[in-house]
Amino acid sequence: MLAEIAELMRAGATDATDFRSRVLDENILGKATSSGRESVFKNLSSLYGLSTVPLLTRVFLRLAKDDNAGLKLLAVLIALARDPLLRDTASPVAGTAVGVSIQWPSFAAKFNAIYPGRFSEKMVRSLSQNCASTWTQSGHLEGSGKVRKRVHPSASAAALAALISTVCGFSGPAILSSGWFRILDLNPDTAMDALRSAEVQGLARLRSAGDVIEISVRQQLATTLGIPELEYV
């Protein structure tokens, strides 16, 4: 739902009441019926937390406001953090070499392996096709053949990946090899380069001494983005 979240951001929506009003009352997403407006708001809330605007969503909104070019990857990081089914398809995408096709049956096989018998064949197909569409919107897949492309994350995306990794319990060098950086097509070396760029923007702090690496983003993001509660996440 990249087009929809981008439109809401262009409209300047910032809080839960504003998001709801823009979608349901003003109908800025151009839905023909009230049920259509309710449905799109429900789906956006599920993916991005628009009904409650938790801290991670606030970080996303503030970063994306100043990094329109990085919106795709910022958005997919938030969707991955909130949607476990989409997250299940991240490893097949990250593990597919650039130039190789990855079609929806690969995602279906993943779902069937993790959740045997949980979903009907029709549901698995629908889930898998939706996930393939998401990875196309994020820039990881291209064309009808769903050919794997390399993505190029911004410093903001690297900072957000480090924040999510930290909240998930990763620390030090382990942050750089976490799945949150792999899905940005960053290895530990290139991840460090991206975080150095984030440090220049006040979004991260790096310290290294020998084999010891310290990566800090909570305090820096809290200060730079004006979200003091982040320091205590």
PDB file of N, CA, C and O in Angstrom, residues 164-196:
ATOM      1  N   ILE A 164      15.198  -1.064  14.786  1.00  0.00           N
ATOM      2  CA  ILE A 164      14.385  -2.278  14.912  1.00  0.00           C
ATOM      3  C   ILE A 164      15.248  -3.432  15.410  1.00  0.00           C
ATOM      4  O   ILE A 164      14.826  -4.214  16.266  1.00  0.00           O
ATOM      5  N   SER A 165      16.469  -3.548  14.880  1.00  0.00           N
ATOM      6  CA  SER A 165      17.381  -4.607  15.338  1.00  0.00           C
ATOM      7  C   SER A 165      17.647  -4.481  16.833  1.00  0.00           C
ATOM      8  O   SER A 165      17.639  -5.476  17.570  1.00  0.00           O
ATOM      9  N   THR A 166      17.873  -3.252  17.288  1.00  0.00           N
ATOM     10  CA  THR A 166      18.144  -3.016  18.713  1.00  0.00           C
ATOM     11  C   THR A 166      16.951  -3.398  19.571  1.00  0.00           C
ATOM     12  O   THR A 166      17.101  -4.070  20.602  1.00  0.00           O
ATOM     13  N   VAL A 167      15.769  -2.995  19.144  1.00  0.00           N
ATOM     14  CA  VAL A 167      14.547  -3.323  19.894  1.00  0.00           C
ATOM     15  C   VAL A 167      14.325  -4.840  19.930  1.00  0.00           C
ATOM     16  O   VAL A 167      13.795  -5.382  20.902  1.00  0.00           O
ATOM     17  N   CYS A 168      14.770  -5.530  18.862  1.00  0.00           N
ATOM     18  CA  CYS A 168      14.632  -6.989  18.800  1.00  0.00           C
ATOM     19  C   CYS A 168      15.699  -7.714  19.611  1.00  0.00           C
ATOM     20  O   CYS A 168      15.708  -8.947  19.659  1.00  0.00           O
ATOM     21  N   GLY A 169      16.621  -6.974  20.225  1.00  0.00           N
ATOM     22  CA  GLY A 169      17.606  -7.593  21.100  1.00  0.00           C
ATOM     23  C   GLY A 169      18.999  -7.738  20.528  1.00  0.00           C
ATOM     24  O   GLY A 169      19.891  -8.264  21.200  1.00  0.00           O
ATOM     25  N   PHE A 170      19.215  -7.283  19.302  1.00  0.00           N
ATOM     26  CA  PHE A 170      20.561  -7.345  18.729  1.00  0.00           C
ATOM     27  C   PHE A 170      21.405  -6.205  19.286  1.00  0.00           C
ATOM     28  O   PHE A 170      20.890  -5.137  19.628  1.00  0.00           O
ATOM     29  N   SER A 171      22.702  -6.428  19.358  1.00  0.00           N
ATOM     30  CA  SER A 171      23.616  -5.379  19.818  1.00  0.00           C
ATOM     31  C   SER A 171      24.969  -5.558  19.144  1.00  0.00           C
ATOM     32  O   SER A 171      25.302  -6.640  18.644  1.00  0.00           O
ATOM     33  N   GLY A 172      25.771  -4.474  19.140  1.00  0.00           N
ATOM     34  CA  GLY A 172      27.111  -4.546  18.568  1.00  0.00           C
ATOM     35  C   GLY A 172      27.117  -5.041  17.137  1.00  0.00           C
ATOM     36  O   GLY A 172      26.204  -4.751  16.353  1.00  0.00           O
ATOM     37  N   PRO A 173      28.116  -5.832  16.756  1.00  0.00           N
ATOM     38  CA  PRO A 173      28.232  -6.311  15.373  1.00  0.00           C
ATOM     39  C   PRO A 173      27.043  -7.146  14.915  1.00  0.00           C
ATOM     40  O   PRO A 173      26.776  -7.233  13.713  1.00  0.00           O
ATOM     41  N   ALA A 174      26.329  -7.776  15.862  1.00  0.00           N
ATOM     42  CA  ALA A 174      25.174  -8.603  15.481  1.00  0.00           C
ATOM     43  C   ALA A 174      24.098  -7.781  14.787  1.00  0.00           C
ATOM     44  O   ALA A 174      23.331  -8.308  13.969  1.00  0.00           O
ATOM     45  N   ILE A 175      24.017  -6.500  15.103  1.00  0.00           N
ATOM     46  CA  ILE A 175      23.052  -5.620  14.425  1.00  0.00           C
ATOM     47  C   ILE A 175      23.311  -5.622  12.927  1.00  0.00           C
ATOM     48  O   ILE A 175      22.376  -5.688  12.119  1.00  0.00           O
ATOM     49  N   LEU A 176      24.580  -5.571  12.554  1.00  0.00           N
ATOM     50  CA  LEU A 176      24.960  -5.423  11.146  1.00  0.00           C
ATOM     51  C   LEU A 176      24.640  -6.656  10.307  1.00  0.00           C
ATOM     52  O   LEU A 176      24.482  -6.552   9.090  1.00  0.00           O
ATOM     53  N   SER A 177      24.548  -7.807  10.933  1.00  0.00           N
ATOM     54  CA  SER A 177      24.249  -9.038  10.196  1.00  0.00           C
ATOM     55  C   SER A 177      22.824  -9.520  10.438  1.00  0.00           C
ATOM     56  O   SER A 177      22.465 -10.633  10.043  1.00  0.00           O
ATOM     57  N   SER A 178      22.007  -8.696  11.079  1.00  0.00           N
ATOM     58  CA  SER A 178      20.620  -9.082  11.340  1.00  0.00           C
ATOM     59  C   SER A 178      19.813  -9.079  10.040  1.00  0.00           C
ATOM     60  O   SER A 178      20.213  -8.491   9.026  1.00  0.00           O
ATOM     61  N   GLY A 179      18.660  -9.731  10.085  1.00  0.00           N
ATOM     62  CA  GLY A 179      17.793  -9.780   8.915  1.00  0.00           C
ATOM     63  C   GLY A 179      17.322  -8.417   8.455  1.00  0.00           C
ATOM     64  O   GLY A 179      17.013  -8.222   7.277  1.00  0.00           O
ATOM     65  N   TRP A 180      17.281  -7.456   9.377  1.00  0.00           N
ATOM     66  CA  TRP A 180      16.828  -6.106   9.021  1.00  0.00           C
ATOM     67  C   TRP A 180      17.803  -5.419   8.080  1.00  0.00           C
ATOM     68  O   TRP A 180      17.401  -4.593   7.256  1.00  0.00           O
ATOM     69  N   PHE A 181      19.085  -5.755   8.186  1.00  0.00           N
ATOM     70  CA  PHE A 181      20.059  -5.208   7.245  1.00  0.00           C
ATOM     71  C   PHE A 181      20.181  -6.074   5.998  1.00  0.00           C
ATOM     72  O   PHE A 181      20.411  -5.562   4.898  1.00  0.00           O
ATOM     73  N   ARG A 182      20.005  -7.389   6.148  1.00  0.00           N
ATOM     74  CA  ARG A 182      20.075  -8.258   4.962  1.00  0.00           C
ATOM     75  C   ARG A 182      18.993  -7.901   3.954  1.00  0.00           C
ATOM     76  O   ARG A 182      19.233  -7.938   2.751  1.00  0.00           O
ATOM     77  N   ILE A 183      17.798  -7.532   4.435  1.00  0.00           N
ATOM     78  CA  ILE A 183      16.724  -7.205   3.506  1.00  0.00           C
ATOM     79  C   ILE A 183      16.969  -5.851   2.842  1.00  0.00           C
ATOM     80  O   ILE A 183      16.333  -5.525   1.830  1.00  0.00           O
ATOM     81  N   LEU A 184      17.899  -5.076   3.366  1.00  0.00           N
ATOM     82  CA  LEU A 184      18.324  -3.843   2.696  1.00  0.00           C
ATOM     83  C   LEU A 184      19.496  -4.082   1.760  1.00  0.00           C
ATOM     84  O   LEU A 184      20.073  -3.127   1.218  1.00  0.00           O
ATOM     85  N   ASP A 185      19.864  -5.356   1.584  1.00  0.00           N
ATOM     86  CA  ASP A 185      21.001  -5.740   0.734  1.00  0.00           C
ATOM     87  C   ASP A 185      22.304  -5.140   1.245  1.00  0.00           C
ATOM     88  O   ASP A 185      23.181  -4.736   0.464  1.00  0.00           O
ATOM     89  N   LEU A 186      22.438  -5.096   2.563  1.00  0.00           N
ATOM     90  CA  LEU A 186      23.651  -4.592   3.195  1.00  0.00           C
ATOM     91  C   LEU A 186      24.348  -5.722   3.946  1.00  0.00           C
ATOM     92  O   LEU A 186      23.720  -6.423   4.753  1.00  0.00           O
ATOM     93  N   ASN A 187      25.633  -5.904   3.688  1.00  0.00           N
ATOM     94  CA  ASN A 187      26.433  -6.820   4.497  1.00  0.00           C
ATOM     95  C   ASN A 187      27.060  -6.006   5.629  1.00  0.00           C
ATOM     96  O   ASN A 187      26.911  -4.779   5.672  1.00  0.00           O
ATOM     97  N   PRO A 188      27.743  -6.633   6.573  1.00  0.00           N
ATOM     98  CA  PRO A 188      28.280  -5.862   7.701  1.00  0.00           C
ATOM     99  C   PRO A 188      29.137  -4.664   7.299  1.00  0.00           C
ATOM    100  O   PRO A 188      29.064  -3.607   7.931  1.00  0.00           O
ATOM    101  N   ASP A 189      29.935  -4.791   6.241  1.00  0.00           N
ATOM    102  CA  ASP A 189      30.781  -3.671   5.829  1.00  0.00           C
ATOM    103  C   ASP A 189      29.960  -2.528   5.250  1.00  0.00           C
ATOM    104  O   ASP A 189      30.153  -1.353   5.613  1.00  0.00           O
ATOM    105  N   THR A 190      29.062  -2.845   4.321  1.00  0.00           N
ATOM    106  CA  THR A 190      28.260  -1.788   3.708  1.00  0.00           C
ATOM    107  C   THR A 190      27.244  -1.225   4.693  1.00  0.00           C
ATOM    108  O   THR A 190      26.865  -0.050   4.597  1.00  0.00           O
ATOM    109  N   ALA A 191      26.811  -2.055   5.647  1.00  0.00           N
ATOM    110  CA  ALA A 191      25.918  -1.557   6.692  1.00  0.00           C
ATOM    111  C   ALA A 191      26.631  -0.507   7.542  1.00  0.00           C
ATOM    112  O   ALA A 191      26.034   0.515   7.913  1.00  0.00           O
ATOM    113  N   MET A 192      27.897  -0.750   7.853  1.00  0.00           N
ATOM    114  CA  MET A 192      28.668   0.241   8.607  1.00  0.00           C
ATOM    115  C   MET A 192      28.788   1.544   7.826  1.00  0.00           C
ATOM    116  O   MET A 192      28.662   2.637   8.386  1.00  0.00           O
ATOM    117  N   ASP A 193      29.013   1.444   6.522  1.00  0.00           N
ATOM    118  CA  ASP A 193      29.102   2.645   5.696  1.00  0.00           C
ATOM    119  C   ASP A 193      27.784   3.428   5.741  1.00  0.00           C
ATOM    120  O   ASP A 193      27.790   4.667   5.848  1.00  0.00           O
ATOM    121  N   ALA A 194      26.664   2.710   5.643  1.00  0.00           N
ATOM    122  CA  ALA A 194      25.359   3.367   5.676  1.00  0.00           C
ATOM    123  C   ALA A 194      25.114   4.027   7.022  1.00  0.00           C
ATOM    124  O   ALA A 194      24.559   5.131   7.107  1.00  0.00           O
ATOM    125  N   LEU A 195      25.528   3.365   8.088  1.00  0.00           N
ATOM    126  CA  LEU A 195      25.341   3.944   9.418  1.00  0.00           C
ATOM    127  C   LEU A 195      26.274   5.132   9.649  1.00  0.00           C
ATOM    128  O   LEU A 195      25.930   6.046  10.411  1.00  0.00           O
ATOM    129  N   ARG A 196      27.427   5.130   9.020  1.00  0.00           N
ATOM    130  CA  ARG A 196      28.294   6.321   9.115  1.00  0.00           C
ATOM    131  C   ARG A 196      27.610   7.525   8.466  1.00  0.00           C
ATOM    132  O   ARG A 196      27.707   8.650   8.963  1.00  0.00           O
TER     133      ARG A 196
END
